[in-house]
XYZ file of C-alpha atoms in Angstrom:
140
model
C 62.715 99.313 64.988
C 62.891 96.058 66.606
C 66.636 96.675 67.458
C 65.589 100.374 69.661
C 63.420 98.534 71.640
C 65.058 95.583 72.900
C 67.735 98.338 73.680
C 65.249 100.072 75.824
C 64.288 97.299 77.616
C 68.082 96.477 78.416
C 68.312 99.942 79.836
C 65.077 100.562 81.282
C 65.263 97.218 84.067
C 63.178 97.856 87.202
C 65.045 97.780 90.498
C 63.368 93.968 91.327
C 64.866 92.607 88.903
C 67.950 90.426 89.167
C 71.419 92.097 88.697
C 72.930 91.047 85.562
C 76.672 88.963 86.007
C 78.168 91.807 84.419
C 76.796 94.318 87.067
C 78.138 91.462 90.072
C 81.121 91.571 87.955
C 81.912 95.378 88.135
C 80.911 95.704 91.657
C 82.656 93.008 92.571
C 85.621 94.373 90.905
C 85.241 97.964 92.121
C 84.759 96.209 95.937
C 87.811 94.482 95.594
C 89.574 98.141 94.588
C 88.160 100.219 97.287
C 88.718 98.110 100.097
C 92.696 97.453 99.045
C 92.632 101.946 98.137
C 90.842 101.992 102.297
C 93.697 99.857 103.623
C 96.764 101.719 101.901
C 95.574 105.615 101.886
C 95.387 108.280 104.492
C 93.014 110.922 103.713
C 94.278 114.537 104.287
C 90.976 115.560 105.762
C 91.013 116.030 109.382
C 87.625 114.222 109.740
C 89.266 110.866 108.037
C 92.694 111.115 109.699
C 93.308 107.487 111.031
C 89.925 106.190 110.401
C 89.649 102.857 108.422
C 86.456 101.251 106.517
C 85.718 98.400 105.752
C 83.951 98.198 102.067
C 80.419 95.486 102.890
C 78.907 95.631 99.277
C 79.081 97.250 95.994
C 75.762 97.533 94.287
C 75.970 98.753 90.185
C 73.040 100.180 87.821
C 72.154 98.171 85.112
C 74.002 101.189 83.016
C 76.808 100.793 85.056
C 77.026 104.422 85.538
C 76.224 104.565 89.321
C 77.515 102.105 92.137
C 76.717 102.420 95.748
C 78.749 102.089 98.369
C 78.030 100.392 101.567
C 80.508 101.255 104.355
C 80.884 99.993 107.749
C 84.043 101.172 110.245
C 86.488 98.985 112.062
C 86.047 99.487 115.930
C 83.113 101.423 116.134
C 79.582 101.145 115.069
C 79.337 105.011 114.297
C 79.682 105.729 110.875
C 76.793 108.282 109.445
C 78.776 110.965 111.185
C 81.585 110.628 108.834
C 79.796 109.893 105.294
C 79.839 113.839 104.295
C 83.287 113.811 105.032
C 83.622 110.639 102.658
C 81.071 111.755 99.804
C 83.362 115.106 99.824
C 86.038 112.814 98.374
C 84.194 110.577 96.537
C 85.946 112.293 93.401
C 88.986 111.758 94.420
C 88.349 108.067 95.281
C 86.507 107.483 91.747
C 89.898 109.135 90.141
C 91.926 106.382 92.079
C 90.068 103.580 91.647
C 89.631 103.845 87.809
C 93.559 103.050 87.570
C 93.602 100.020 86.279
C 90.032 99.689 86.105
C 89.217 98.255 82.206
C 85.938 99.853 81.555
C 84.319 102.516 79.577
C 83.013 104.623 82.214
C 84.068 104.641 86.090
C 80.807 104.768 87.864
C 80.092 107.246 90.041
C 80.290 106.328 93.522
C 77.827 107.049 96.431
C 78.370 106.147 99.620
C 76.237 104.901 102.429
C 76.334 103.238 105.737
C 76.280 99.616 105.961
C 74.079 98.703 109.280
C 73.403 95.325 108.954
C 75.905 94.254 111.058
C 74.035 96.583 113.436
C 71.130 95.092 113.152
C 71.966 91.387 113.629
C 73.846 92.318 116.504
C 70.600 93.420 117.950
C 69.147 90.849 116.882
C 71.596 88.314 118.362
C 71.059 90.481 121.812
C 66.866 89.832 121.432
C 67.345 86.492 121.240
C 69.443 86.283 124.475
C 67.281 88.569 126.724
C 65.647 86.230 129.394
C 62.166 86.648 127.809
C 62.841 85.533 124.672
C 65.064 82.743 125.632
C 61.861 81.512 128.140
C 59.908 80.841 125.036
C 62.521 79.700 122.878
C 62.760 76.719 125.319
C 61.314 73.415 124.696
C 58.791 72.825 127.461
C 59.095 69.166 128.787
């Protein structure tokens, strides 16, 4: 009895806590795979024809039956036109990526866009607009 429920408190981790070092393991692992299977493959659809990603983060379920993805494209900022075309072969990706790959299960993969680099970019251009700067200044 003792046994099922330390099992079920394994499995059943909230989302706030801390990723195990297996979990930074495998999506370390699987971020290290997709980004050399981005570099070396051309996709045959027409929406992913010459376009190249670059792979930010891998985040894995405790389970490790779900990673996702977080994307960001090289030379451009715009990438949330192009995730349908990427979650259409998400299959196809899984299938490549599990060559090699020593576990159990292949998690599923979901991507998403990756806008942090976005964001501090903004954030970089705040900080250097004239009325921010004024304040930022030491006064004498």
């Amino acid at each position: 009895m003792l046994r099922n429920r330390n099992r079920a408190g394994i499995a059943g981790r909230t989302t706030n806590q801390p990723s195990s070092q297996r979990q930074l393991r495998v999506a370390e692992e699987l971020r290290h795979r997709l980004s050399a299977l981005f570099t070396r493959i051309e996709f045959r659809d027409p929406e992913l024809a010459g376009v190249r990603f670059t792979v930010s983060e891998v985040r894995a379920t405790p389970d490790l039956k779900h990673a996702t993805v977080f994307l960001t494209r090289l030379g451009s900022t715009e990438i949330d036109h192009l995730l349908p075309a990427v979650r259409r072969v998400a299959p196809y990706i899984r299938s490549q990526v599990s060559q090699g790959l020593r576990l159990k299960f292949v998690p599923d993969l979901h991507f998403e866009a990756d806008h942090t680099l976005d964001y501090a970019m903004h954030i970089t251009k705040l900080l250097r607009s004239a009325d921010i700067a004024r304040d930022l200044t030491p006064e004498d």
